[in-house]
Amino acid sequence: MEHCDLLLNSAYAGGHLHDLYPHTMLPFVMWMIDHSQDTYEVWDSRNDLSINNGLVDCGYLAGVYGASMKWIQYSNTAIQGIDSYIPNAPSSEIDQLNYMKGQALFQRAFAYWTAQIFFELESKPDGLGFPIIREPATDVASMMPPRATVAETWDFVIETLEEASTLLEGHNTDKTRVTYWAARGLLAKALMQARRSDEAIPVLEDIINNSGAKLLPFDQYSNAFYFDETYEFNSENLYEVDFKHNPKQEGPWGGFSSGGGFQLVIAPWATDLDVKMNTMPEPGEEFNTATNGGWGNHFVHDESVRRFGWNLPIAPARVVNPDYNARARRSIDNFPFILDPEYRELSRRMRDEKLCDPRLFISCAQPHYDTLKGPRNRLTWYDKSWEAKTITGIDKHYYFQPIKFTDRDHLENGSGNNWSSSANVPVIRLADIYLLYAEAIAATRPDVALEYVNKVHRRAYGVSPDQPSAYDYTSLTDATMAAVSDPADVLANDVIKYERWAEMFQEGQWWFDVRRYEILENECRHFKKTMMGTITYYERGYAQPIPRAEIEAYNGNLQQNYNY
C-alpha cells in the first residue's frame, strides 16, 4: 500500500514539473498565445508565440510537451502499480486502492487535457491528437506510439474520466485530493471541448444540482486568487493545482517544486517610497521609482484592458505633488510625484460607478493607483517597469500589471514569495461550469442559459447571483463591455463568450475556448500587435508545432502538425 501511495504522489507531482504549472506553461506559452499579456522587451521565443508564430525549435513548447509526456508516464506507472497489487491485497485495502486508482486516472486525463490544448488541431476533420499511452513502455516500439486522431484521443480522455468517476464516487471530503466532483467537472469540460455538448449537459446538471458547490460572495471572490491560503479549496472550486511556499527553494528549479514559480515572471513592480532622486524630471517626463520582487517581464496587453470596458486614454506622466513635505516620512500620502489628479478622478469614476467590468481589477493592477505592500512592508503603489521608460516608451501603453496568483502583501527578492508561491491555480470552478452549461443549452433553452450567465455576471458586480439586478443582460446577444472599444469583436454581442473571457481571465482557460469557438482570426485582429510586431492569423496557430526534438526522438516518425 505504501508503494502504491508513493506512485500516486508521483502522478500528482507530474503537474508540478517545472515546465507545467509551476513556471513555464502559463507565462511563457499560454498568456502569449491567448494575447492576455505582452512583454516589455523582445526577450525570446515567447515573443514568436505572441504573434501566432510558434516555432518547432521553441524551447518552451518542447518543455510543455516533454513534461506532459512525463506526467502521463507517472500516472500510468501509478495505475499499473495499483492494478498489480490489487489481486494480492487484503480485502480491507481494496476500497482505498480503488480510490487511489481513480485519482491516478484523473491525473492521466488531466495530463492529456493539458497536452491536447497545445498540440492537437481539433478544428480539422482529420486533425491529429496525441499518442494514446495506456501503460508504461516495455520496449522501444511502445516508447514511440503514433499520434491518434483527435476523436480517438478525446474518446480516451473521456473513457479515462468515466472510469475515474466510478472509482471516486463518494470521495469528496479531502479537498487537497482529486474528488468525484473534480472528475465530473473535468469530464464535462472534455465533452464540451470534444464538441459533444449533448453528453455534457447531464454531467453539468449533475454538478450544478448535486455537488454542493456555490459561487463565492464577491468579498471572498475578489480575494480568492492571491497568495492567501484562507481562500484555498473554497466552495466554488472543484479542482485546483495545490502549491505550498517553500522558503528553502528559490524558484521552481530542480524538477519538482512544492511552490509555484511563474509569479517570478510576472512579479509586481512597486514604487520604492525611499527612492533617491538626484535629478528632477522635466514636465511630462517620468521618473523611475520602481522596484521588484522578481523579473516582472510582462504587462497586461492593452487590448485586454480595453476589452473589460476601460476606455480612458493612456495615463500622462505623474505630476509634482504640491502637498509633498520633504521633511516628513514618505508614504502614499506624502510622495513627490502623484498620478495626475484629473486622471485619478476619471479612474475613480470608472471603478466606483462600474463603467468598466470590475473583474479588470481582480486580474490587473493600475500603475500609480492600485496599492500593495512594498519594500519594508509599507503600503505603496503598483508601478511600471523601468523598461517602460527606457525601452518600450512611457506613453505607449497602459502598463496594467497582471496580479492574479501574485502576493499583494509582500515584495521580496531572493527567497521571496514570488520565487516560491502558495497561490493555488483553479482548474475547474463553478462559474466555469455555469457558463459551459449556458453554452450547451443556449440553442434550446436560451432563457435558462441567460440566467446562468447572469448568475456569474451579477456576482462580478457585487450583487446576489440569484436575484435579478440592474446589471443583468437581457439577451444572449446584448452588448458587452467588449463592445466599448471594439464593436467588431466577436465578444461584443455574445455574452457567453465575453463572460468566459472576463470571468477566467489569466486562469489559463481562454485558449481552450478560442479553439472550441474557432475564433483565432478574431483574436489576431482584435489584439493587433505585441512587442514582437503585428499578429498575423495563420490557421495552423490553433495548434502549436510538435517540437523538433520530439520528432527526432521518434526517428522522424512522429507526424508534425498541420502546415508547420
XYZ file of C-alpha atoms in Angstrom:
564
model
C 0.000 0.000 0.000
C 2.841 2.394 0.876
C 4.469 1.783 -2.510
C 1.186 2.468 -4.303
C 0.859 5.716 -2.379
C 4.351 6.782 -3.462
C 3.459 6.061 -7.087
C 0.249 8.073 -6.727
C 2.189 11.016 -5.292
C 4.403 10.992 -8.367
C 1.271 11.233 -10.549
C 0.243 14.346 -8.620
C 3.791 15.650 -8.947
C 3.557 15.469 -12.736
C 1.600 18.711 -12.894
C 4.293 20.283 -10.705
C 7.058 19.702 -13.228
C 8.931 22.940 -13.935
C 7.608 23.292 -17.489
C 3.944 22.959 -16.497
C 2.018 24.835 -13.807
C 4.930 25.928 -11.603
C 6.718 28.024 -14.209
C 6.733 27.692 -17.997
C 3.252 26.829 -19.219
C 1.245 29.906 -18.237
C 3.527 32.955 -18.675
C 5.793 31.712 -21.446
C 3.187 29.926 -23.570
C -0.480 30.275 -22.573
C -0.519 34.013 -21.884
C 1.415 34.662 -25.073
C -0.835 32.694 -27.418
C -4.047 33.995 -25.837
C -2.610 37.555 -26.003
C -3.660 38.422 -22.462
C -0.114 39.622 -21.755
C 2.672 41.388 -23.599
C 6.363 41.716 -22.784
C 8.385 44.833 -22.046
C 11.072 43.735 -24.471
C 11.727 41.244 -27.258
C 13.003 38.544 -24.931
C 12.991 35.120 -26.565
C 10.697 32.601 -28.278
C 7.734 33.688 -26.155
C 7.568 36.694 -28.482
C 7.119 34.431 -31.520
C 4.248 32.734 -29.718
C 2.699 36.149 -29.048
C 2.353 36.868 -32.781
C 0.806 33.465 -33.594
C 4.048 32.052 -34.922
C 5.138 29.165 -32.711
C 8.361 27.563 -33.931
C 9.445 23.924 -33.989
C 12.598 24.833 -32.048
C 10.770 26.758 -29.292
C 12.255 25.588 -26.003
C 9.120 26.476 -24.050
C 6.921 24.289 -26.261
C 9.463 21.479 -26.018
C 9.303 21.804 -22.243
C 5.499 21.635 -22.115
C 5.381 18.650 -24.478
C 8.089 16.701 -22.655
C 6.665 17.424 -19.200
C 3.180 16.368 -20.333
C 4.592 13.050 -21.521
C 6.342 12.545 -18.174
C 3.083 13.326 -16.366
C 1.321 10.655 -18.446
C 4.128 8.206 -17.651
C 3.957 8.880 -13.897
C 0.184 8.426 -13.931
C 0.344 5.208 -15.932
C 3.021 3.836 -13.605
C 0.758 4.555 -10.620
C -2.221 2.887 -12.347
C -0.147 -0.173 -13.236
C 1.314 -0.439 -9.748
C -2.101 -0.267 -8.096
C -3.573 -2.783 -10.547
C -0.706 -5.213 -9.937
C -1.153 -5.043 -6.169
C -4.971 -5.336 -6.015
C -5.078 -9.157 -6.655
C -2.760 -9.675 -3.667
C -4.180 -7.006 -1.365
C -6.298 -7.824 1.689
C -9.985 -7.037 1.258
C -9.680 -4.220 3.810
C -7.477 -2.289 1.380
C -9.499 -2.665 -1.824
C -11.688 0.420 -1.360
C -8.645 2.583 -0.653
C -6.791 1.169 -3.660
C -9.757 1.873 -5.927
C -9.829 5.427 -4.582
C -6.133 5.772 -5.326
C -6.563 4.393 -8.834
C -9.362 6.887 -9.506
C -7.007 9.710 -8.588
C -4.265 8.373 -10.855
C -6.727 8.047 -13.745
C -7.775 11.662 -13.228
C -4.137 12.767 -13.329
C -3.616 10.908 -16.616
C -6.687 12.589 -18.109
C -5.556 15.969 -16.764
C -2.158 15.473 -18.431
C -3.834 14.670 -21.747
C -6.215 17.591 -21.352
C -3.215 19.896 -20.956
C -1.206 18.440 -23.837
C -4.107 18.335 -26.285
C -4.921 22.004 -25.857
C -1.486 22.938 -27.114
C -0.676 20.287 -29.676
C -3.815 18.980 -31.412
C -5.784 20.628 -34.203
C -9.379 19.722 -33.458
C -10.836 22.172 -35.984
C -9.668 19.888 -38.800
C -11.806 16.796 -39.543
C -8.653 14.734 -39.924
C -6.802 16.541 -37.136
C -4.166 14.655 -35.219
C -4.433 14.237 -31.485
C -1.922 12.849 -29.026
C -0.340 9.397 -28.806
C -2.569 7.152 -26.700
C -0.465 5.573 -23.952
C -2.295 3.206 -21.609
C 0.628 1.714 -19.724
C 4.362 2.236 -19.130
C 6.601 1.363 -22.068
C 8.301 -2.028 -22.009
C 10.298 -1.844 -25.260
C 11.439 0.660 -27.866
C 8.308 0.294 -30.006
C 5.979 1.032 -27.100
C 8.031 4.138 -26.334
C 7.088 5.600 -29.706
C 3.328 5.188 -30.250
C 1.902 7.036 -33.269
C -0.418 10.002 -32.914
C -4.086 9.089 -32.658
C -6.817 11.131 -34.287
C -8.374 13.979 -32.339
C -11.596 11.984 -31.899
C -9.706 8.927 -30.649
C -7.708 11.000 -28.181
C -10.778 12.702 -26.742
C -12.525 9.306 -26.537
C -9.569 8.059 -24.499
C -9.672 11.048 -22.133
C -13.438 10.736 -21.674
C -13.192 6.978 -21.110
C -10.475 7.581 -18.512
C -12.573 10.181 -16.674
C -15.663 7.985 -16.680
C -13.669 5.178 -15.063
C -12.176 7.668 -12.609
C -15.665 8.924 -11.724
C -16.836 5.400 -10.930
C -13.867 4.762 -8.644
C -14.060 8.178 -6.966
C -17.786 8.142 -6.206
C -18.376 9.091 -2.593
C -14.896 10.569 -2.144
C -15.433 14.303 -1.657
C -14.127 15.175 1.785
C -10.399 15.630 1.104
C -10.232 18.818 -0.952
C -6.466 18.509 -1.393
C -7.044 15.301 -3.360
C -8.996 14.581 -6.503
C -12.684 14.209 -5.670
C -15.606 12.664 -7.507
C -16.811 16.144 -8.463
C -13.389 17.066 -9.788
C -13.541 14.075 -12.127
C -17.092 15.007 -13.185
C -16.018 18.585 -13.779
C -13.082 17.647 -15.996
C -15.325 15.155 -17.808
C -17.814 17.944 -18.575
C -15.026 20.184 -19.860
C -13.603 17.374 -22.001
C -17.024 16.605 -23.503
C -17.503 20.277 -24.370
C -14.035 20.530 -25.876
C -14.740 17.392 -27.926
C -17.907 19.084 -29.228
C -20.163 16.558 -27.506
C -22.349 19.078 -25.696
C -25.437 16.810 -25.608
C -23.446 14.343 -23.498
C -22.043 17.153 -21.366
C -25.445 18.550 -20.362
C -26.448 15.806 -17.845
C -22.941 15.890 -16.339
C -23.102 19.662 -15.959
C -26.592 19.447 -14.433
C -25.411 16.790 -12.003
C -22.613 19.079 -10.816
C -24.901 22.105 -10.530
C -27.634 20.259 -8.653
C -25.732 17.782 -6.502
C -22.110 18.825 -5.899
C -22.872 21.398 -3.207
C -20.546 23.887 -4.924
C -21.590 27.534 -4.632
C -20.408 30.807 -6.106
C -18.350 32.739 -3.572
C -19.738 36.065 -2.343
C -17.968 38.968 -4.014
C -15.931 39.927 -0.952
C -14.406 36.432 -0.898
C -14.241 36.022 -4.678
C -12.311 39.279 -5.036
C -9.632 37.939 -2.657
C -9.515 34.314 -3.750
C -6.757 34.387 -6.378
C -3.710 35.504 -4.458
C -1.044 34.303 -2.033
C -3.557 33.638 0.765
C -4.311 30.130 1.998
C -7.517 31.401 3.651
C -9.324 31.122 0.337
C -7.904 27.831 -0.921
C -10.224 24.861 -1.575
C -13.247 27.114 -1.309
C -16.892 26.286 -2.027
C -16.580 27.284 -5.689
C -13.531 25.289 -6.734
C -13.936 21.686 -7.869
C -10.231 21.220 -8.526
C -7.133 23.362 -8.143
C -3.420 22.765 -8.546
C -2.122 22.969 -4.997
C 1.081 24.881 -4.202
C 2.913 25.367 -0.913
C 5.518 28.071 -0.339
C 8.948 26.534 0.200
C 11.333 29.071 1.766
C 14.249 26.679 1.233
C 13.771 26.540 -2.515
C 14.494 29.678 -4.512
C 12.296 29.399 -7.540
C 10.805 26.427 -9.369
C 14.138 24.922 -10.304
C 15.384 21.393 -9.919
C 12.497 19.426 -11.422
C 9.636 19.467 -8.915
C 8.541 22.353 -6.723
C 6.037 22.471 -3.898
C 5.634 26.185 -4.609
C 4.594 27.976 -7.757
C 7.217 29.938 -9.642
C 5.532 31.555 -12.646
C 4.932 34.553 -10.361
C 8.651 35.242 -10.793
C 7.982 36.141 -14.437
C 5.058 38.475 -13.677
C 6.284 39.678 -10.266
C 4.764 43.065 -9.465
C 6.646 46.310 -9.829
C 6.119 48.590 -6.855
C 7.007 52.194 -6.106
C 10.047 52.388 -3.838
C 8.947 55.158 -1.490
C 12.568 55.747 -0.456
C 13.979 56.035 -3.973
C 16.767 58.581 -4.285
C 16.060 61.489 -6.597
C 19.264 63.206 -7.654
C 17.646 64.979 -10.587
C 14.098 66.067 -11.172
C 12.365 65.031 -14.399
C 11.241 67.602 -16.910
C 7.460 68.251 -17.126
C 5.846 65.362 -18.997
C 8.812 63.082 -18.265
C 8.557 60.099 -15.921
C 10.920 59.307 -13.071
C 11.913 55.710 -12.374
C 10.652 54.811 -8.914
C 10.075 51.085 -9.440
C 11.454 48.154 -7.509
C 10.610 44.494 -7.980
C 10.374 41.123 -6.254
C 11.247 39.032 -9.298
C 11.644 39.511 -13.036
C 8.447 41.384 -13.850
C 8.813 40.744 -17.594
C 5.154 41.146 -18.572
C 2.323 43.648 -18.538
C -1.334 43.151 -19.444
C -1.979 43.626 -23.157
C -3.703 46.977 -23.749
C -6.484 45.380 -25.781
C -7.299 43.139 -22.824
C -7.634 46.204 -20.613
C -9.919 47.828 -23.198
C -11.933 44.636 -23.631
C -13.012 44.974 -19.992
C -14.545 48.325 -20.972
C -11.690 50.597 -19.847
C -11.851 53.489 -22.306
C -9.626 56.140 -20.717
C -6.610 57.411 -22.640
C -3.144 56.286 -21.596
C -2.212 57.926 -18.310
C 0.012 61.004 -18.528
C 3.299 61.165 -16.651
C 2.966 61.779 -12.934
C 2.950 65.360 -11.747
C 4.675 67.061 -8.838
C 2.747 66.675 -5.601
C 2.099 70.238 -4.358
C 1.491 68.951 -0.824
C 4.720 66.953 -0.547
C 6.635 67.548 2.684
C 10.285 66.651 2.205
C 10.877 66.657 5.960
C 8.230 64.059 6.709
C 8.423 60.313 6.101
C 7.405 59.312 2.619
C 4.177 57.394 2.108
C 1.433 57.160 -0.481
C 0.030 60.271 1.171
C 3.370 62.077 1.090
C 5.343 61.347 -2.080
C 6.986 63.801 -4.508
C 5.010 62.558 -7.543
C 1.367 61.615 -7.887
C -0.941 60.443 -10.651
C -2.444 63.433 -12.414
C -5.472 64.390 -10.220
C -7.821 64.705 -13.196
C -6.835 61.254 -14.472
C -7.156 59.823 -10.949
C -10.694 61.157 -10.719
C -11.602 59.620 -14.082
C -10.147 56.314 -12.874
C -12.138 56.507 -9.649
C -15.368 57.068 -11.564
C -14.677 54.113 -13.868
C -14.358 51.893 -10.813
C -16.917 53.257 -8.388
C -19.658 53.689 -10.982
C -18.802 50.330 -12.591
C -18.339 51.914 -16.000
C -15.981 49.037 -16.774
C -16.053 45.408 -15.685
C -14.989 45.071 -12.005
C -13.117 41.882 -12.869
C -10.456 44.044 -14.501
C -9.229 44.940 -11.019
C -9.301 41.356 -9.771
C -6.930 40.357 -12.555
C -4.959 43.539 -13.124
C -3.482 46.486 -11.213
C -3.387 50.072 -12.488
C 0.051 51.676 -12.001
C 0.247 54.611 -9.577
C -3.350 53.958 -8.454
C -3.723 50.438 -7.029
C -1.710 49.570 -3.929
C 0.209 46.648 -2.458
C 2.733 46.041 0.319
C 6.151 47.004 -0.990
C 9.676 47.214 0.445
C 9.807 47.224 4.241
C 6.192 46.044 4.281
C 4.893 49.543 3.556
C 1.791 50.291 1.544
C 2.785 51.623 -1.851
C 1.566 51.765 -5.446
C 1.941 49.295 -8.244
C 4.456 50.901 -10.585
C 5.750 50.470 -14.114
C 8.898 48.596 -15.007
C 11.890 50.783 -15.748
C 11.712 49.279 -19.235
C 8.503 51.262 -19.781
C 10.676 54.373 -19.868
C 13.973 53.122 -21.253
C 12.793 50.593 -23.842
C 9.084 50.460 -24.521
C 8.102 54.103 -24.076
C 6.228 55.548 -21.128
C 3.434 56.926 -23.308
C 2.896 53.767 -25.368
C 0.829 51.524 -23.104
C -1.379 51.397 -20.013
C 1.110 49.016 -18.357
C -1.556 47.422 -16.152
C 0.114 44.621 -14.212
C -1.113 41.008 -14.044
C -1.862 40.261 -10.390
C -3.842 37.012 -10.297
C -1.841 34.451 -8.302
C 0.663 37.049 -7.038
C 1.306 38.129 -3.446
C -0.192 41.538 -2.649
C 1.226 41.615 0.878
C 4.941 41.090 0.312
C 7.565 42.176 -2.165
C 10.791 40.305 -1.585
C 13.796 39.250 -3.632
C 15.857 36.088 -3.291
C 13.726 33.560 -1.450
C 10.657 35.785 -1.502
C 7.121 34.691 -2.219
C 7.310 35.460 -5.933
C 10.011 32.809 -6.178
C 8.018 30.123 -4.381
C 4.327 30.902 -4.202
C 1.492 29.252 -2.290
C -1.146 30.616 -4.666
C -3.227 27.700 -5.968
C -4.371 27.704 -9.582
C -8.046 26.754 -10.084
C -8.668 24.361 -12.955
C -12.409 23.752 -12.526
C -14.709 26.101 -10.645
C -18.465 26.537 -10.548
C -18.504 29.761 -12.578
C -16.818 27.799 -15.373
C -19.448 25.052 -15.063
C -22.336 27.574 -15.140
C -21.017 29.179 -18.304
C -20.357 25.835 -20.014
C -23.915 24.826 -19.157
C -25.259 28.070 -20.630
C -23.256 27.389 -23.781
C -24.532 23.805 -24.032
C -28.230 24.731 -23.732
C -28.207 28.165 -25.411
C -29.823 26.935 -28.622
C -32.639 25.002 -26.940
C -33.245 26.858 -23.640
C -31.939 30.397 -24.101
C -33.863 31.767 -21.099
C -32.235 29.265 -18.726
C -28.858 29.830 -20.361
C -29.221 33.590 -19.839
C -29.996 33.109 -16.137
C -26.820 31.094 -15.599
C -24.775 33.729 -17.407
C -26.372 36.407 -15.257
C -25.550 34.493 -12.055
C -21.852 34.799 -12.884
C -22.233 38.373 -14.141
C -24.146 39.578 -11.058
C -21.567 38.177 -8.671
C -18.839 40.060 -10.572
C -20.736 43.296 -9.954
C -21.081 42.624 -6.241
C -24.771 41.708 -6.056
C -26.584 38.456 -5.285
C -26.115 35.860 -8.039
C -29.660 34.584 -7.543
C -31.668 37.811 -7.712
C -32.415 39.977 -10.772
C -30.324 43.132 -10.813
C -29.735 46.336 -12.731
C -26.603 44.749 -14.187
C -28.417 41.842 -15.866
C -28.084 41.036 -19.519
C -31.499 40.902 -21.189
C -30.484 38.538 -24.002
C -27.603 36.336 -25.049
C -26.748 38.902 -27.741
C -26.673 42.003 -25.539
C -23.769 44.405 -25.912
C -20.940 43.504 -23.533
C -18.058 45.602 -22.246
C -16.051 44.340 -25.208
C -18.252 46.475 -27.478
C -16.964 49.673 -25.842
C -13.593 49.534 -27.575
C -14.252 47.160 -30.483
C -17.811 46.733 -31.792
C -16.488 44.252 -34.367
C -15.106 41.966 -31.651
C -16.811 38.553 -31.600
C -17.231 39.085 -27.847
C -19.029 42.424 -28.324
C -22.515 40.873 -28.627
C -22.017 37.357 -27.311
C -22.485 37.355 -23.555
C -21.409 33.731 -23.068
C -18.085 34.216 -24.825
C -17.427 37.529 -23.110
C -18.267 36.210 -19.659
C -15.979 33.217 -20.086
C -13.156 35.524 -21.163
C -13.671 38.066 -18.349
C -14.521 35.634 -15.550
C -11.496 33.376 -16.031
C -9.061 35.931 -17.393
C -5.461 34.736 -16.976
C -6.527 31.452 -15.378
C -5.293 29.510 -18.401
C -8.794 28.799 -19.735
C -9.379 31.210 -22.613
C -7.179 29.379 -25.112
C -9.400 26.309 -24.683
C -12.380 28.470 -25.677
C -10.643 30.152 -28.607
C -10.057 26.707 -30.063
C -13.596 25.467 -29.393
C -15.209 28.592 -30.817
C -12.661 28.731 -33.676
C -12.192 32.483 -33.241
C -8.421 32.764 -33.556
C -8.789 35.078 -36.544
C -10.900 37.439 -34.416
C -8.296 37.352 -31.637
C -5.467 38.170 -34.029
C -7.421 41.092 -35.466
C -8.546 42.363 -32.057
C -5.145 42.302 -30.345
C -3.384 43.634 -33.454
C 0.239 43.550 -32.291
C 2.660 42.813 -29.483
C 6.201 43.927 -28.709
C 7.349 41.441 -31.360
C 5.236 43.070 -34.082
C 1.963 42.555 -35.914
C -0.060 39.464 -35.054
C -0.787 37.530 -38.244
C -3.580 34.992 -38.487
C -2.468 31.535 -39.561
C -4.955 28.691 -39.267
C -2.155 26.460 -38.077
C -1.966 28.632 -34.942
C -4.839 26.679 -33.377
C -2.227 24.025 -32.578
C 1.409 24.577 -31.700
C 4.103 22.667 -33.611
C 5.341 19.345 -32.308
C 8.860 20.191 -31.062
C 11.635 19.161 -33.405
C 13.396 17.297 -30.593
C 10.360 15.026 -30.136
C 10.191 14.218 -33.853
C 13.898 13.433 -33.891
C 13.456 11.157 -30.856
C 10.912 9.228 -32.952
C 13.449 8.908 -35.768
C 11.274 11.255 -37.792
C 8.162 9.064 -37.476
C 6.083 11.408 -35.316
C 3.819 13.374 -37.646
C 4.064 17.160 -37.473
C 1.011 19.368 -37.083
C -0.845 20.927 -39.986
C 1.165 23.371 -42.113
C 4.333 23.523 -39.995
